[in-house]
JSON list of C-alpha atoms in Angstrom, two decimals:
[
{"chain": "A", "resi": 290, "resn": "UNK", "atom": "CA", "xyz": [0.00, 0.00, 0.00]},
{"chain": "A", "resi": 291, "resn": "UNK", "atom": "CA", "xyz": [2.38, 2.76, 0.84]},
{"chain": "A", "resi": 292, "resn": "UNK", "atom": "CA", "xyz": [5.38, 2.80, -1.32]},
{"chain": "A", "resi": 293, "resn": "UNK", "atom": "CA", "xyz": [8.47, 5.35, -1.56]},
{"chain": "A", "resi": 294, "resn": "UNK", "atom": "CA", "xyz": [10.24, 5.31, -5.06]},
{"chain": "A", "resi": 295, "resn": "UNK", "atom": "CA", "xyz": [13.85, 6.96, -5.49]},
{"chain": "A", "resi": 296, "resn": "UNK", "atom": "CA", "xyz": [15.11, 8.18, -8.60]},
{"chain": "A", "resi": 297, "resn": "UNK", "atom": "CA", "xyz": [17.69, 10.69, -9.31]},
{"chain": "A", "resi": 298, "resn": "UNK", "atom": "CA", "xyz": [21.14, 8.41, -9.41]},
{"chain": "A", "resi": 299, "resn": "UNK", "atom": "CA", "xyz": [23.75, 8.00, -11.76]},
{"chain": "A", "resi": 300, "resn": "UNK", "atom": "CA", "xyz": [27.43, 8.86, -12.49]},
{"chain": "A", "resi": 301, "resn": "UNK", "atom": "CA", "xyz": [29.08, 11.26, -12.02]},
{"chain": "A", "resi": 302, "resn": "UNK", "atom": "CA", "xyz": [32.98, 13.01, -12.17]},
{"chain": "A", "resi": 303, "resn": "UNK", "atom": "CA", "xyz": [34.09, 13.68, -8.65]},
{"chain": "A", "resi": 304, "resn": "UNK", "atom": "CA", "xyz": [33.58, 17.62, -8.07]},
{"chain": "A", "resi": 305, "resn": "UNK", "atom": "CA", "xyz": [29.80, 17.14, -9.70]},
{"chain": "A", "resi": 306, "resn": "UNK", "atom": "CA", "xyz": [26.91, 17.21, -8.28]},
{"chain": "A", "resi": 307, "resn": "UNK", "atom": "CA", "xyz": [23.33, 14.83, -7.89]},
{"chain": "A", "resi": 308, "resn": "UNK", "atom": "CA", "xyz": [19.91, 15.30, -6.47]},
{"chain": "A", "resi": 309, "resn": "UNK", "atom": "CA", "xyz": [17.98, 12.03, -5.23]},
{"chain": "A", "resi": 310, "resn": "UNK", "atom": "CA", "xyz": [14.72, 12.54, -5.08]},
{"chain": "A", "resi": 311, "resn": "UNK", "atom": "CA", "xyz": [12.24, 9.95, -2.73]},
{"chain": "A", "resi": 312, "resn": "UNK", "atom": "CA", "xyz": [8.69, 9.85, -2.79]},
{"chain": "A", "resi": 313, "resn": "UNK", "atom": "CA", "xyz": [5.90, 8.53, -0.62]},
{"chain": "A", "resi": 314, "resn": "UNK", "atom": "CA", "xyz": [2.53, 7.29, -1.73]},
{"chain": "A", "resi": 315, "resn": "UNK", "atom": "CA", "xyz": [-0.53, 5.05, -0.80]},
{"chain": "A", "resi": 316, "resn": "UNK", "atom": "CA", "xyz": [-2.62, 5.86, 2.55]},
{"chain": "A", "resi": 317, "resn": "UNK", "atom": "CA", "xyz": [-0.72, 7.90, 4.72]},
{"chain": "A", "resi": 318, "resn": "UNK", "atom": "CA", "xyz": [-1.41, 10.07, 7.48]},
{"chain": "A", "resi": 319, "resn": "UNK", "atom": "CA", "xyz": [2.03, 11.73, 8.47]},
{"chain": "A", "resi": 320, "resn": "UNK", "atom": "CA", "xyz": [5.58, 10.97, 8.07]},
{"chain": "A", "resi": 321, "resn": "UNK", "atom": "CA", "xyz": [7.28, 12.45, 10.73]},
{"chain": "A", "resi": 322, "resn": "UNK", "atom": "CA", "xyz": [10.95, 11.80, 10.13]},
{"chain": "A", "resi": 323, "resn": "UNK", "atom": "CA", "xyz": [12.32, 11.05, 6.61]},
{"chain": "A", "resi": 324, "resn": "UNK", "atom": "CA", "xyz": [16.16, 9.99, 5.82]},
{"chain": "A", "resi": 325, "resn": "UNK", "atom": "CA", "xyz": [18.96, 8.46, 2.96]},
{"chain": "A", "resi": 326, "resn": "UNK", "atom": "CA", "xyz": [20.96, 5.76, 4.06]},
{"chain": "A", "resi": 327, "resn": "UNK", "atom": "CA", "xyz": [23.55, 4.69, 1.80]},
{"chain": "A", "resi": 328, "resn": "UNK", "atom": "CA", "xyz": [25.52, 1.04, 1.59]},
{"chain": "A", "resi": 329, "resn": "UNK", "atom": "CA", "xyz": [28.85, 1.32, -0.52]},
{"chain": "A", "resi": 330, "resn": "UNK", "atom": "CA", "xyz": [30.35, -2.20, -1.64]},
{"chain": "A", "resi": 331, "resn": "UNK", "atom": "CA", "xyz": [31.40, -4.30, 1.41]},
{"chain": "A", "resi": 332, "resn": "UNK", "atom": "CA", "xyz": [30.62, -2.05, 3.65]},
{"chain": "A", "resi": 333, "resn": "UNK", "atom": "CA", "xyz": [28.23, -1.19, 6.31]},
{"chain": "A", "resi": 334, "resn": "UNK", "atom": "CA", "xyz": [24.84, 0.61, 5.27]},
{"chain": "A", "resi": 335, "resn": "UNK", "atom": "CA", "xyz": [25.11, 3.98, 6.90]},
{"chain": "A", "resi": 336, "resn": "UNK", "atom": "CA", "xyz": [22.98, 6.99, 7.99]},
{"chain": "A", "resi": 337, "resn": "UNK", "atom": "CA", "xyz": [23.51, 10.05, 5.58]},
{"chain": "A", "resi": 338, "resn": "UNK", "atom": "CA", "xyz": [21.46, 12.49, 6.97]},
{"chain": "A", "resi": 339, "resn": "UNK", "atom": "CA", "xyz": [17.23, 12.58, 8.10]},
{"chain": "A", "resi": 340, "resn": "UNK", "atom": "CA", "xyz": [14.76, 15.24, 8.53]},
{"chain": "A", "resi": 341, "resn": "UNK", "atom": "CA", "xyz": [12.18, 15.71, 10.62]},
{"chain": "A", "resi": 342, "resn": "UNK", "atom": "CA", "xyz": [8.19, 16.67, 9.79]},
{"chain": "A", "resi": 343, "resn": "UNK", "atom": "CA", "xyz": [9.25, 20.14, 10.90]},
{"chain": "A", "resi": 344, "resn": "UNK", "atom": "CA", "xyz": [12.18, 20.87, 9.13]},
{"chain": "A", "resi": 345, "resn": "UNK", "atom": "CA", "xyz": [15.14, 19.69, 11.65]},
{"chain": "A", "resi": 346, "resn": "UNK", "atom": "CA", "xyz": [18.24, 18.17, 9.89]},
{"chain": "A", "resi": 347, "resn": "UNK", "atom": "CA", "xyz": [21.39, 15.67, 10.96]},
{"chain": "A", "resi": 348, "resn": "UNK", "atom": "CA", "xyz": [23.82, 15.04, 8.71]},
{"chain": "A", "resi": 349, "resn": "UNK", "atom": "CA", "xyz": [26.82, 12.22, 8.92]},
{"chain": "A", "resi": 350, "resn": "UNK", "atom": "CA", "xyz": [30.06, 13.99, 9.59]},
{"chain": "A", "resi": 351, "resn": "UNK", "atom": "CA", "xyz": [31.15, 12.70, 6.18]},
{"chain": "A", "resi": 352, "resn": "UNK", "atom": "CA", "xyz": [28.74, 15.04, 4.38]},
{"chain": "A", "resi": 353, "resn": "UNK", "atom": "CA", "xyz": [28.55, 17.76, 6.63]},
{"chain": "A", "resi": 354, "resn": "UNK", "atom": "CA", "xyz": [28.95, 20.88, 4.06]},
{"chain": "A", "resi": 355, "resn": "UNK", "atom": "CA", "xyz": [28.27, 18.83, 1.09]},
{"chain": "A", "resi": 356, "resn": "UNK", "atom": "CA", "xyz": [24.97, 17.04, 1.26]},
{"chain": "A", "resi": 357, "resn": "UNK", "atom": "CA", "xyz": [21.41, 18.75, 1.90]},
{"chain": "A", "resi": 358, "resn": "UNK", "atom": "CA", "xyz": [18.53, 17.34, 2.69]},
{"chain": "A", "resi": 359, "resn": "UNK", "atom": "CA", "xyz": [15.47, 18.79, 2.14]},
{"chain": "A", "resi": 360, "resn": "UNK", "atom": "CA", "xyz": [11.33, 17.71, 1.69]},
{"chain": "A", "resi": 361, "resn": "UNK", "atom": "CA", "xyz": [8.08, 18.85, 0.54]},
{"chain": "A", "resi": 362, "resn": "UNK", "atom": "CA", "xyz": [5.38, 17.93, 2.99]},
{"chain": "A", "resi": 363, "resn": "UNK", "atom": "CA", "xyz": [2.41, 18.81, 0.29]},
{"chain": "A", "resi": 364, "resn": "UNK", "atom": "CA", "xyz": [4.40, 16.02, -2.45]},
{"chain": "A", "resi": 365, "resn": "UNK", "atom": "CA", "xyz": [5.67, 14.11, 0.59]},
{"chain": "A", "resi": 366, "resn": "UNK", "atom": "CA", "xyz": [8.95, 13.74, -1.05]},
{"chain": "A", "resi": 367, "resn": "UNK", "atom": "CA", "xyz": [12.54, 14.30, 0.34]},
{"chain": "A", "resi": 368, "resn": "UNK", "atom": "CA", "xyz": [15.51, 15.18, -1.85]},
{"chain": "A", "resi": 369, "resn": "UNK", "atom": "CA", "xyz": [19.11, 15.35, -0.97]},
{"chain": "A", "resi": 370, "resn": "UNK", "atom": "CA", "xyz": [20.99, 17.63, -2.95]},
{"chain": "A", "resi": 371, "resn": "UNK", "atom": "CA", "xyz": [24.81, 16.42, -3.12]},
{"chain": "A", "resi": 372, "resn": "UNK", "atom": "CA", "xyz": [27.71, 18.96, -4.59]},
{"chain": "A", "resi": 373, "resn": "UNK", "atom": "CA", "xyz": [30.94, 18.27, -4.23]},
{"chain": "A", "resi": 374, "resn": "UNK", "atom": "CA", "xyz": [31.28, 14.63, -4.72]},
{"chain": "A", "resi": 375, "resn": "UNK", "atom": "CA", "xyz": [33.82, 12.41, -3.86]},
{"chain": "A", "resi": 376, "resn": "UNK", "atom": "CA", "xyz": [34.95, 8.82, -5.33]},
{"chain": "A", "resi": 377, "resn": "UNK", "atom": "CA", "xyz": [33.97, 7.63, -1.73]},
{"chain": "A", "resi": 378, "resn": "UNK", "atom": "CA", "xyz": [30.91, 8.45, -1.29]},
{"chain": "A", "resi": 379, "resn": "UNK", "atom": "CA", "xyz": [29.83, 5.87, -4.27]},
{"chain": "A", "resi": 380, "resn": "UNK", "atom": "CA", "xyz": [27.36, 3.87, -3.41]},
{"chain": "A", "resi": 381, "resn": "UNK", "atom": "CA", "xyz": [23.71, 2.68, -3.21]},
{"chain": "A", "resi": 382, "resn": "UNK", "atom": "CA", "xyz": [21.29, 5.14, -1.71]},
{"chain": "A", "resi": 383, "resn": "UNK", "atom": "CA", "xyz": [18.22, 4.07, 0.12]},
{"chain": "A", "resi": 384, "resn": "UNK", "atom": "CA", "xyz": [15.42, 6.41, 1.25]},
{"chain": "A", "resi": 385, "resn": "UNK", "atom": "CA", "xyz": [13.57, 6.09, 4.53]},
{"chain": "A", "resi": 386, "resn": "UNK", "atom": "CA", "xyz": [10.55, 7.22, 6.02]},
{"chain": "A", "resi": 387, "resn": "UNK", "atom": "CA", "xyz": [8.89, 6.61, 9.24]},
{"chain": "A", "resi": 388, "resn": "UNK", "atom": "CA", "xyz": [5.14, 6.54, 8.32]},
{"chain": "A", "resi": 389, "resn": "UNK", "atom": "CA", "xyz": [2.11, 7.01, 10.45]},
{"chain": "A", "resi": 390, "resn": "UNK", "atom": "CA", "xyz": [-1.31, 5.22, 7.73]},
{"chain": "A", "resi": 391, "resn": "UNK", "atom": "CA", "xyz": [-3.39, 5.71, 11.24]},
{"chain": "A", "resi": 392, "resn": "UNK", "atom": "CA", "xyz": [-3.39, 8.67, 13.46]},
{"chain": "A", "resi": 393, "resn": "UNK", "atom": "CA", "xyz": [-2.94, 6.93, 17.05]},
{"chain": "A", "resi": 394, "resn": "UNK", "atom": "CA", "xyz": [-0.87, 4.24, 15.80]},
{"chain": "A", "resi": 395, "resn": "UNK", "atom": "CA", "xyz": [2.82, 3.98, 16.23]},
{"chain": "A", "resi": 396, "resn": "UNK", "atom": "CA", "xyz": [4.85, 5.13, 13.11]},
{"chain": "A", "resi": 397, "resn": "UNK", "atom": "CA", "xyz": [6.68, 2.86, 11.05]},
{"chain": "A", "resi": 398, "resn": "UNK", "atom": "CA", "xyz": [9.39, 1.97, 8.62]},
{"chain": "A", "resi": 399, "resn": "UNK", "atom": "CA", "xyz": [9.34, 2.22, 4.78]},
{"chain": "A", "resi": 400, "resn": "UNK", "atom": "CA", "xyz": [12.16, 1.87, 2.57]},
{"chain": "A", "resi": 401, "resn": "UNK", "atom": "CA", "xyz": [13.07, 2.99, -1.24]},
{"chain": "A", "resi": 402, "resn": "UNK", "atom": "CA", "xyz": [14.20, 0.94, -3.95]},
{"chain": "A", "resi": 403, "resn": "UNK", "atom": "CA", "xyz": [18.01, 1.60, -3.94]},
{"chain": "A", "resi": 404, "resn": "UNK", "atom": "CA", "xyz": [19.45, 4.51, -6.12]},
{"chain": "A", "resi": 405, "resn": "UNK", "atom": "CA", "xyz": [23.60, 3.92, -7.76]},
{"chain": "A", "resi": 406, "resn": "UNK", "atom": "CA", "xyz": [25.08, 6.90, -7.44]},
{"chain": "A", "resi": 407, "resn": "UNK", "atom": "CA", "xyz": [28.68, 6.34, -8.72]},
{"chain": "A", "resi": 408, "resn": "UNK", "atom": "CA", "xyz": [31.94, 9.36, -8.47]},
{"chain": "A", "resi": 409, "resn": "UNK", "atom": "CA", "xyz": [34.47, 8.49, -10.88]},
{"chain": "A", "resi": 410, "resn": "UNK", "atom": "CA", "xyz": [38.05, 9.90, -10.22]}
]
């Protein structure tokens, strides 16, 4: 029923720049914290940054400066806008969004689809 679909990846010359773009649909009542995780080959999957319903950002102290993340409660989408890219931040990018479908129930996870974003040196 609910669904969140990435697109926005690709390759890309380090120095350049990407925006991933992640949005929610299906029966939803509120999404009160949205986020990109991102999982580079045989490694860890790790937090990038999240954003709150009202606008309050964290950010991995690997993109500090670099990365944005941003989202449009009216399109329920989040975006992260990346400048400055570097050969190690390639990697596949995963959206997430905790999702409320029932106003007194507890919130709960949702995931993208996985977006390749590759930095060539």
């Amino acid at each position: 029923q609910v669904q969140l679909v990435e697109s926005g990846g690709g390759l890309v010359q380090a120095g350049g720049s990407l925006r991933l773009s992640c949005a929610a649909s299906g029966s939803i009542f509120s999404i009160p914290d949205m986020g990109w995780y991102r999982q580079a080959p045989g490694k860890q999957r790790e937090l990038v940054a999240t954003i709150s319903i009202g606008g309050t950002t964290n950010y991995a102290a690997s993109v500090k400066g670099r990365f944005t993340i941003s989202r449009d409660n009216a399109k329920k989408t989040a975006y992260l806008q990346m400048v400055s890219l570097k050969p190690e931040d390639t990697a596949v990018y995963y959206c997430n969004a905790k999702i409320k479908t029932v106003p007194v129930e507890p919130s709960r996870d949702y995931w993208g689809q996985g977006s390749q974003v590759t930095v060539s040196s």
